[in-house]
Amino acid sequence: MSSSLERYTDRLEKYSERVGKYADRHSRLIDLAVVLGLMGCASLGGSLTMPGITPPDHAGTATALMGVSCLALLRYRDRPRTAVVVTAVCTVVAVALGYLVTPLLLGPVMAALYWLATLSAPATTRAFGVVTTAAVTAAAVFSDSMDDLSLLLRTIGPVFWLMLPLAAGNTTRLRRAYLRSVQARAEHAERTREEEARLRVTEERMRIARELHDVVAHHLALANAQAGTAAHLALTRPEQTKRILTDLTGTTSSALRELKATLGLLRQNDDPAGGPLEPAPGLARLPELVAACESAGLTVTVTTEGEPRPLSPGADLTAFRIVQEALTNVTKHAGSHCARVRLVYSGARLVITVSDDGPAAPAQSATVPGRGFGILGMRERARSIGGELRLGPRPEGGFEVTTALPLIPEA
């Protein structure tokens, strides 16, 4: 039974949709049919009288008045107030001439009031509605056709029949306004959802781009330095060359592993080929980074001050990547064979300083905005977790990168 009801409901919705589309395409034809129907009702209402009451002698007057009022209804879409004024005047004249006040006779003015309440502001509806109701009621009170009725009935009848379309029109207007607001909220929510999705995609793309830059730039710089050193020592110191080439193999293998882990983030969750990803690197892998730099000819000294405390996964990854990028810049730009990494655990922050003793000019040129993505990536990483980063040439020569990252609060 439930399925049958749903089927009938679907049919009714489809039928209503087709009727609505037809009415939109043929609005003038629908208006003409409605006006003709109202004209017939008004003409019939003009022929009705109370029992024992002789109808007015003006045989065609009611038809002419109702015809004029119905013709005015053809402009209700763009001139609803004019339609109300014309129909109200015609109705008042007909009632004053002695025609009986019935819903059929009031049909044109009722339709005009309904459309006025639907299309106009509430203040306009109230003003025209009150004036029209008062005029028709006054005409009914003093009409000879209703002498047999009490004053209360002659007053209540017109007021009730004219208030009814005003209430229905206001309800229709409010419902249309509600539907428009719901549609506007839905469109706004859809736009907001699309913008949020685009923002998330952009942020994820930037995060992956930073990871790829850090991995590729660091390992390629080390591989290039190791290959150059091995080529330089190939003839004179074969044993050291062999050791450097072995380290070069480890460097490229590490680069491939990190690239695989980073690119694995692009896989779908339901991809059967997507295996478990390698954990994100952190300061625990700092000895591996130092060993890789030393194999490329860069001596790195690491000092720790204060009691080491844990970092959040994001801060741990950020600390490692900043040290990695700073050492990569030393390898590529500084022209120095020594670098120092200083870790200071102080209060709620970890301060990391990476410095070298090379000439200031080459390293300083790397800090100019727009010259590469390494410096920009370090700044973005530090800011993304609530940290800060400073970098620049040292007064005594060389270059220095300093960053302060938040530590996990102690319980």
GROMACS .gro file of C-alpha atoms in nm:
model
  411
    1MET     CA    1   0.000   0.000   0.000
    2SER     CA    2   0.290   0.231   0.080
    3SER     CA    3   0.441   0.176  -0.265
    4SER     CA    4   0.104   0.250  -0.429
    5LEU     CA    5   0.077   0.576  -0.234
    6GLU     CA    6   0.429   0.675  -0.334
    7ARG     CA    7   0.348   0.595  -0.696
    8TYR     CA    8   0.036   0.814  -0.690
    9THR     CA    9   0.230   1.091  -0.515
   10ASP     CA   10   0.499   1.083  -0.784
   11ARG     CA   11   0.233   1.098  -1.054
   12LEU     CA   12   0.067   1.396  -0.885
   13GLU     CA   13   0.400   1.578  -0.857
   14LYS     CA   14   0.478   1.514  -1.224
   15TYR     CA   15   0.131   1.630  -1.323
   16SER     CA   16   0.164   1.946  -1.114
   17GLU     CA   17   0.503   2.014  -1.269
   18ARG     CA   18   0.363   1.976  -1.621
   19VAL     CA   19   0.069   2.203  -1.537
   20GLY     CA   20   0.306   2.464  -1.392
   21LYS     CA   21   0.526   2.458  -1.704
   22TYR     CA   22   0.220   2.488  -1.928
   23ALA     CA   23   0.089   2.781  -1.724
   24ASP     CA   24   0.425   2.958  -1.750
   25ARG     CA   25   0.436   2.913  -2.126
   26HIS     CA   26   0.071   3.016  -2.184
   27SER     CA   27   0.012   3.267  -1.904
   28ARG     CA   28  -0.203   3.500  -2.117
   29LEU     CA   29  -0.424   3.216  -2.231
   30ILE     CA   30  -0.475   3.104  -1.870
   31ASP     CA   31  -0.558   3.461  -1.765
   32LEU     CA   32  -0.816   3.491  -2.044
   33ALA     CA   33  -0.983   3.167  -1.942
   34VAL     CA   34  -1.000   3.279  -1.577
   35VAL     CA   35  -1.143   3.619  -1.674
   36LEU     CA   36  -1.410   3.458  -1.893
   37GLY     CA   37  -1.508   3.230  -1.607
   38LEU     CA   38  -1.533   3.525  -1.367
   39MET     CA   39  -1.740   3.718  -1.619
   40GLY     CA   40  -1.988   3.432  -1.641
   41CYS     CA   41  -2.010   3.408  -1.261
   42ALA     CA   42  -2.060   3.784  -1.226
   43SER     CA   43  -2.331   3.788  -1.493
   44LEU     CA   44  -2.509   3.503  -1.317
   45GLY     CA   45  -2.473   3.684  -0.985
   46GLY     CA   46  -2.637   3.994  -1.134
   47SER     CA   47  -2.953   3.795  -1.209
   48LEU     CA   48  -3.001   3.668  -0.854
   49THR     CA   49  -3.240   3.840  -0.610
   50MET     CA   50  -3.396   3.781  -0.272
   51PRO     CA   51  -3.730   3.595  -0.268
   52GLY     CA   52  -4.016   3.839  -0.323
   53ILE     CA   53  -3.781   4.113  -0.444
   54THR     CA   54  -3.818   4.246  -0.798
   55PRO     CA   55  -3.484   4.256  -0.982
   56PRO     CA   56  -3.355   4.598  -1.093
   57ASP     CA   57  -3.476   4.739  -1.421
   58HIS     CA   58  -3.121   4.785  -1.546
   59ALA     CA   59  -3.106   4.454  -1.733
   60GLY     CA   60  -2.768   4.497  -1.908
   61THR     CA   61  -2.606   4.722  -1.656
   62ALA     CA   62  -2.473   4.442  -1.438
   63THR     CA   63  -2.332   4.262  -1.740
   64ALA     CA   64  -2.161   4.581  -1.865
   65LEU     CA   65  -2.017   4.665  -1.524
   66MET     CA   66  -1.889   4.313  -1.466
   67GLY     CA   67  -1.748   4.304  -1.817
   68VAL     CA   68  -1.546   4.619  -1.753
   69SER     CA   69  -1.421   4.486  -1.421
   70CYS     CA   70  -1.321   4.153  -1.575
   71LEU     CA   71  -1.138   4.326  -1.860
   72ALA     CA   72  -0.940   4.519  -1.600
   73LEU     CA   73  -0.832   4.187  -1.452
   74LEU     CA   74  -0.634   4.110  -1.767
   75ARG     CA   75  -0.371   4.360  -1.643
   76TYR     CA   76  -0.345   4.223  -1.289
   77ARG     CA   77   0.015   4.103  -1.340
   78ASP     CA   78   0.166   4.448  -1.406
   79ARG     CA   79  -0.111   4.673  -1.260
   80PRO     CA   80  -0.270   4.493  -0.963
   81ARG     CA   81  -0.374   4.816  -0.787
   82THR     CA   82  -0.549   4.947  -1.097
   83ALA     CA   83  -0.734   4.618  -1.129
   84VAL     CA   84  -0.854   4.645  -0.768
   85VAL     CA   85  -0.973   5.006  -0.813
   86VAL     CA   86  -1.167   4.932  -1.134
   87THR     CA   87  -1.331   4.614  -1.001
   88ALA     CA   88  -1.416   4.781  -0.670
   89VAL     CA   89  -1.581   5.081  -0.841
   90CYS     CA   90  -1.782   4.856  -1.074
   91THR     CA   91  -1.892   4.637  -0.783
   92VAL     CA   92  -1.995   4.935  -0.566
   93VAL     CA   93  -2.196   5.082  -0.854
   94ALA     CA   94  -2.369   4.748  -0.917
   95VAL     CA   95  -2.458   4.707  -0.548
   96ALA     CA   96  -2.582   5.068  -0.529
   97LEU     CA   97  -2.811   5.003  -0.828
   98GLY     CA   98  -2.983   4.729  -0.628
   99TYR     CA   99  -2.809   4.410  -0.734
  100LEU     CA  100  -2.784   4.148  -0.465
  101VAL     CA  101  -2.445   4.111  -0.296
  102THR     CA  102  -2.340   3.749  -0.358
  103PRO     CA  103  -2.004   3.572  -0.396
  104LEU     CA  104  -2.076   3.544  -0.769
  105LEU     CA  105  -2.121   3.919  -0.805
  106LEU     CA  106  -1.811   3.980  -0.591
  107GLY     CA  107  -1.601   3.733  -0.796
  108PRO     CA  108  -1.402   3.993  -0.998
  109VAL     CA  109  -1.314   4.212  -0.699
  110MET     CA  110  -1.227   3.904  -0.491
  111ALA     CA  111  -0.989   3.785  -0.765
  112ALA     CA  112  -0.833   4.133  -0.788
  113LEU     CA  113  -0.778   4.144  -0.410
  114TYR     CA  114  -0.619   3.797  -0.415
  115TRP     CA  115  -0.373   3.891  -0.686
  116LEU     CA  116  -0.300   4.223  -0.514
  117ALA     CA  117  -0.214   4.040  -0.190
  118THR     CA  118   0.002   3.793  -0.385
  119LEU     CA  119   0.200   4.045  -0.589
  120SER     CA  120   0.217   4.358  -0.371
  121ALA     CA  121   0.368   4.460  -0.041
  122PRO     CA  122   0.166   4.398   0.279
  123ALA     CA  123   0.119   4.772   0.340
  124THR     CA  124  -0.031   4.821  -0.007
  125THR     CA  125  -0.254   4.519   0.040
  126ARG     CA  126  -0.385   4.646   0.373
  127ALA     CA  127  -0.459   4.995   0.240
  128PHE     CA  128  -0.644   4.885  -0.074
  129GLY     CA  129  -0.814   4.596   0.107
  130VAL     CA  130  -0.954   4.814   0.386
  131VAL     CA  131  -1.081   5.083   0.148
  132THR     CA  132  -1.239   4.830  -0.091
  133THR     CA  133  -1.404   4.635   0.191
  134ALA     CA  134  -1.539   4.953   0.350
  135ALA     CA  135  -1.679   5.081   0.019
  136VAL     CA  136  -1.852   4.755  -0.075
  137THR     CA  137  -1.987   4.708   0.279
  138ALA     CA  138  -2.127   5.061   0.286
  139ALA     CA  139  -2.295   5.006  -0.050
  140ALA     CA  140  -2.445   4.679   0.079
  141VAL     CA  141  -2.573   4.846   0.397
  142PHE     CA  142  -2.762   5.115   0.203
  143SER     CA  143  -2.873   4.891  -0.086
  144ASP     CA  144  -3.246   4.834  -0.134
  145SER     CA  145  -3.188   4.472  -0.238
  146MET     CA  146  -3.095   4.372   0.115
  147ASP     CA  147  -3.365   4.554   0.315
  148ASP     CA  148  -3.501   4.225   0.445
  149LEU     CA  149  -3.169   4.137   0.609
  150SER     CA  150  -3.046   4.273   0.939
  151LEU     CA  151  -2.766   4.528   0.952
  152LEU     CA  152  -2.532   4.265   1.100
  153LEU     CA  153  -2.585   4.023   0.811
  154ARG     CA  154  -2.551   4.299   0.551
  155THR     CA  155  -2.216   4.390   0.712
  156ILE     CA  156  -2.071   4.047   0.785
  157GLY     CA  157  -2.135   3.903   0.439
  158PRO     CA  158  -1.924   4.146   0.227
  159VAL     CA  159  -1.652   4.168   0.494
  160PHE     CA  160  -1.615   3.789   0.508
  161TRP     CA  161  -1.610   3.736   0.131
  162LEU     CA  162  -1.358   4.017   0.075
  163MET     CA  163  -1.128   3.920   0.364
  164LEU     CA  164  -1.107   3.564   0.235
  165PRO     CA  165  -0.904   3.642  -0.084
  166LEU     CA  166  -0.682   3.881   0.111
  167ALA     CA  167  -0.592   3.607   0.359
  168ALA     CA  168  -0.540   3.352   0.081
  169GLY     CA  169  -0.322   3.596  -0.116
  170ASN     CA  170  -0.107   3.674   0.188
  171THR     CA  171  -0.061   3.302   0.251
  172THR     CA  172   0.045   3.247  -0.110
  173ARG     CA  173   0.289   3.540  -0.095
  174LEU     CA  174   0.445   3.414   0.227
  175ARG     CA  175   0.475   3.063   0.087
  176ARG     CA  176   0.644   3.191  -0.228
  177ALA     CA  177   0.881   3.405  -0.020
  178TYR     CA  178   0.962   3.102   0.196
  179LEU     CA  179   1.033   2.888  -0.109
  180ARG     CA  180   1.255   3.159  -0.255
  181SER     CA  181   1.447   3.187   0.071
  182VAL     CA  182   1.488   2.810   0.089
  183GLN     CA  183   1.615   2.804  -0.268
  184ALA     CA  184   1.850   3.095  -0.199
  185ARG     CA  185   1.987   2.919   0.111
  186ALA     CA  186   2.032   2.598  -0.088
  187GLU     CA  187   2.217   2.784  -0.364
  188HIS     CA  188   2.431   2.965  -0.106
  189ALA     CA  189   2.508   2.637   0.069
  190GLU     CA  190   2.599   2.479  -0.265
  191ARG     CA  191   2.829   2.768  -0.353
  192THR     CA  192   2.985   2.761  -0.007
  193ARG     CA  193   3.035   2.385  -0.031
  194GLU     CA  194   3.198   2.417  -0.372
  195GLU     CA  195   3.423   2.701  -0.253
  196GLU     CA  196   3.521   2.503   0.056
  197ALA     CA  197   3.595   2.199  -0.157
  198ARG     CA  198   3.810   2.408  -0.393
  199LEU     CA  199   3.991   2.560  -0.094
  200ARG     CA  200   4.060   2.217   0.053
  201VAL     CA  201   4.185   2.091  -0.281
  202THR     CA  202   4.414   2.393  -0.313
  203GLU     CA  203   4.548   2.349   0.039
  204GLU     CA  204   4.609   1.979  -0.020
  205ARG     CA  205   4.778   2.055  -0.350
  206MET     CA  206   5.007   2.310  -0.182
  207ARG     CA  207   5.088   2.067   0.099
  208ILE     CA  208   5.181   1.791  -0.146
  209ALA     CA  209   5.379   2.042  -0.354
  210ARG     CA  210   5.580   2.140  -0.045
  211GLU     CA  211   5.646   1.775   0.036
  212LEU     CA  212   5.757   1.701  -0.319
  213HIS     CA  213   5.980   2.009  -0.325
  214ASP     CA  214   6.146   1.919   0.003
  215VAL     CA  215   6.204   1.558  -0.096
  216VAL     CA  216   6.321   1.622  -0.451
  217ALA     CA  217   6.533   1.931  -0.379
  218HIS     CA  218   6.712   1.777  -0.082
  219HIS     CA  219   6.788   1.437  -0.226
  220LEU     CA  220   6.880   1.566  -0.571
  221ALA     CA  221   7.114   1.825  -0.418
  222LEU     CA  222   7.282   1.553  -0.209
  223ALA     CA  223   7.296   1.314  -0.503
  224ASN     CA  224   7.451   1.585  -0.720
  225ALA     CA  225   7.711   1.668  -0.454
  226GLN     CA  226   7.793   1.302  -0.395
  227ALA     CA  227   7.825   1.231  -0.767
  228GLY     CA  228   8.052   1.535  -0.814
  229THR     CA  229   8.273   1.434  -0.521
  230ALA     CA  230   8.296   1.076  -0.647
  231ALA     CA  231   8.393   1.194  -0.996
  232HIS     CA  232   8.661   1.420  -0.847
  233LEU     CA  233   8.813   1.141  -0.632
  234ALA     CA  234   8.763   0.849  -0.872
  235LEU     CA  235   9.129   0.828  -0.981
  236THR     CA  236   9.312   0.941  -0.671
  237ARG     CA  237   9.110   0.784  -0.386
  238PRO     CA  238   8.913   0.484  -0.515
  239GLU     CA  239   8.817   0.354  -0.168
  240GLN     CA  240   8.655   0.682  -0.068
  241THR     CA  241   8.490   0.699  -0.410
  242LYS     CA  242   8.339   0.355  -0.354
  243ARG     CA  243   8.205   0.461  -0.016
  244ILE     CA  244   8.054   0.778  -0.164
  245LEU     CA  245   7.887   0.581  -0.444
  246THR     CA  246   7.743   0.343  -0.185
  247ASP     CA  247   7.603   0.644   0.003
  248LEU     CA  248   7.469   0.776  -0.329
  249THR     CA  249   7.271   0.455  -0.372
  250GLY     CA  250   7.125   0.506  -0.024
  251THR     CA  251   7.037   0.867  -0.104
  252THR     CA  252   6.848   0.776  -0.420
  253SER     CA  253   6.674   0.487  -0.245
  254SER     CA  254   6.562   0.719   0.034
  255ALA     CA  255   6.438   0.969  -0.224
  256LEU     CA  256   6.235   0.700  -0.398
  257ARG     CA  257   6.082   0.588  -0.068
  258GLU     CA  258   5.979   0.938   0.031
  259LEU     CA  259   5.843   1.011  -0.316
  260LYS     CA  260   5.639   0.692  -0.302
  261ALA     CA  261   5.501   0.786   0.040
  262THR     CA  262   5.415   1.140  -0.073
  263LEU     CA  263   5.255   1.034  -0.400
  264GLY     CA  264   5.062   0.767  -0.213
  265LEU     CA  265   4.857   1.050  -0.059
  266LEU     CA  266   4.703   1.104  -0.403
  267ARG     CA  267   4.558   0.753  -0.415
  268GLN     CA  268   4.195   0.686  -0.342
  269ASN     CA  269   4.111   0.508  -0.018
  270ASP     CA  270   3.954   0.220  -0.206
  271ASP     CA  271   4.252   0.172  -0.438
  272PRO     CA  272   4.353  -0.194  -0.394
  273ALA     CA  273   4.706  -0.112  -0.505
  274GLY     CA  274   4.753   0.141  -0.228
  275GLY     CA  275   4.952  -0.027   0.046
  276PRO     CA  276   5.045   0.117   0.385
  277LEU     CA  277   5.232   0.444   0.359
  278GLU     CA  278   5.567   0.517   0.522
  279PRO     CA  279   5.539   0.725   0.841
  280ALA     CA  280   5.610   1.094   0.804
  281PRO     CA  281   5.972   1.182   0.890
  282GLY     CA  282   6.058   1.372   1.209
  283LEU     CA  283   6.353   1.477   1.421
  284ALA     CA  284   6.415   1.110   1.503
  285ARG     CA  285   6.556   1.080   1.149
  286LEU     CA  286   6.794   1.371   1.197
  287PRO     CA  287   7.099   1.136   1.224
  288GLU     CA  288   7.014   0.989   0.882
  289LEU     CA  289   6.994   1.342   0.739
  290VAL     CA  290   7.329   1.434   0.893
  291ALA     CA  291   7.492   1.118   0.758
  292ALA     CA  292   7.356   1.187   0.408
  293CYS     CA  293   7.494   1.543   0.417
  294GLU     CA  294   7.834   1.423   0.537
  295SER     CA  295   7.854   1.178   0.248
  296ALA     CA  296   7.810   1.479   0.018
  297GLY     CA  297   8.104   1.658   0.180
  298LEU     CA  298   7.911   1.872   0.430
  299THR     CA  299   8.005   1.831   0.796
  300VAL     CA  300   7.702   1.887   1.020
  301THR     CA  301   7.727   1.941   1.396
  302VAL     CA  302   7.409   1.888   1.603
  303THR     CA  303   7.379   2.026   1.957
  304THR     CA  304   7.081   1.998   2.190
  305GLU     CA  305   7.007   2.228   2.484
  306GLY     CA  306   6.739   2.164   2.743
  307GLU     CA  307   6.540   1.848   2.808
  308PRO     CA  308   6.399   1.706   2.481
  309ARG     CA  309   6.020   1.703   2.479
  310PRO     CA  310   5.774   1.557   2.228
  311LEU     CA  311   5.629   1.754   1.939
  312SER     CA  312   5.298   1.703   1.766
  313PRO     CA  313   5.320   1.502   1.442
  314GLY     CA  314   5.277   1.819   1.236
  315ALA     CA  315   5.540   2.011   1.429
  316ASP     CA  316   5.780   1.713   1.416
  317LEU     CA  317   5.746   1.691   1.038
  318THR     CA  318   5.782   2.069   1.006
  319ALA     CA  319   6.099   2.073   1.216
  320PHE     CA  320   6.257   1.798   1.006
  321ARG     CA  321   6.162   1.960   0.675
  322ILE     CA  322   6.295   2.302   0.780
  323VAL     CA  323   6.629   2.153   0.888
  324GLN     CA  324   6.638   1.949   0.567
  325GLU     CA  325   6.569   2.253   0.348
  326ALA     CA  326   6.821   2.469   0.536
  327LEU     CA  327   7.096   2.207   0.495
  328THR     CA  328   7.003   2.166   0.129
  329ASN     CA  329   7.047   2.541   0.078
  330VAL     CA  330   7.387   2.522   0.250
  331THR     CA  331   7.489   2.242   0.013
  332LYS     CA  332   7.371   2.430  -0.297
  333HIS     CA  333   7.440   2.796  -0.219
  334ALA     CA  334   7.665   2.856   0.081
  335GLY     CA  335   7.996   2.726  -0.051
  336SER     CA  336   8.076   2.602   0.299
  337HIS     CA  337   8.175   2.256   0.416
  338CYS     CA  338   8.047   2.300   0.773
  339ALA     CA  339   7.702   2.356   0.914
  340ARG     CA  340   7.562   2.366   1.267
  341VAL     CA  341   7.217   2.257   1.386
  342ARG     CA  342   7.117   2.377   1.732
  343LEU     CA  343   6.802   2.250   1.908
  344VAL     CA  344   6.692   2.451   2.216
  345TYR     CA  345   6.397   2.323   2.422
  346SER     CA  346   6.283   2.633   2.610
  347GLY     CA  347   5.944   2.675   2.778
  348ALA     CA  348   5.665   2.581   2.538
  349ARG     CA  349   5.875   2.614   2.224
  350LEU     CA  350   6.152   2.441   2.036
  351VAL     CA  351   6.397   2.683   1.878
  352ILE     CA  352   6.593   2.540   1.585
  353THR     CA  353   6.893   2.724   1.440
  354VAL     CA  354   7.079   2.614   1.128
  355SER     CA  355   7.388   2.819   1.038
  356ASP     CA  356   7.697   2.797   0.821
  357ASP     CA  357   8.025   2.982   0.775
  358GLY     CA  358   8.008   3.040   0.402
  359PRO     CA  359   8.011   3.379   0.225
  360ALA     CA  360   7.699   3.586   0.288
  361ALA     CA  361   7.625   3.707  -0.063
  362PRO     CA  362   7.516   3.380  -0.232
  363ALA     CA  363   7.298   3.277   0.059
  364GLN     CA  364   7.152   3.624   0.092
  365SER     CA  365   7.036   3.619  -0.267
  366ALA     CA  366   6.827   3.313  -0.188
  367THR     CA  367   6.618   3.514   0.056
  368VAL     CA  368   6.492   3.761  -0.201
  369PRO     CA  369   6.113   3.712  -0.235
  370GLY     CA  370   6.013   3.523  -0.544
  371ARG     CA  371   6.351   3.348  -0.590
  372GLY     CA  372   6.250   2.982  -0.550
  373PHE     CA  373   6.006   2.797  -0.329
  374GLY     CA  374   6.236   2.665  -0.056
  375ILE     CA  375   6.229   2.976   0.164
  376LEU     CA  376   5.857   3.024   0.098
  377GLY     CA  377   5.789   2.663   0.190
  378MET     CA  378   5.976   2.694   0.520
  379ARG     CA  379   5.778   3.005   0.613
  380GLU     CA  380   5.445   2.842   0.527
  381ARG     CA  381   5.529   2.530   0.724
  382ALA     CA  382   5.623   2.727   1.033
  383ARG     CA  383   5.312   2.949   1.018
  384SER     CA  384   5.079   2.654   0.957
  385ILE     CA  385   5.146   2.515   1.305
  386GLY     CA  386   5.166   2.845   1.492
  387GLY     CA  387   5.542   2.891   1.468
  388GLU     CA  388   5.764   3.159   1.321
  389LEU     CA  389   6.076   3.164   1.104
  390ARG     CA  390   6.358   3.415   1.063
  391LEU     CA  391   6.651   3.391   0.827
  392GLY     CA  392   6.927   3.606   0.690
  393PRO     CA  393   7.304   3.658   0.671
  394ARG     CA  394   7.511   3.649   0.989
  395PRO     CA  395   7.721   3.953   1.083
  396GLU     CA  396   8.034   3.738   1.109
  397GLY     CA  397   7.964   3.573   0.773
  398GLY     CA  398   7.755   3.288   0.653
  399PHE     CA  399   7.380   3.240   0.674
  400GLU     CA  400   7.140   3.146   0.953
  401VAL     CA  401   6.786   3.006   0.966
  402THR     CA  402   6.598   3.021   1.297
  403THR     CA  403   6.252   2.883   1.365
  404ALA     CA  404   6.045   2.853   1.684
  405LEU     CA  405   5.786   2.573   1.694
  406PRO     CA  406   5.529   2.494   1.967
  407LEU     CA  407   5.582   2.191   2.190
  408ILE     CA  408   5.309   1.961   2.323
  409PRO     CA  409   5.198   2.104   2.663
  410GLU     CA  410   5.292   1.888   2.959
  411ALA     CA  411   5.004   1.709   3.128
   0.00000   0.00000   0.00000
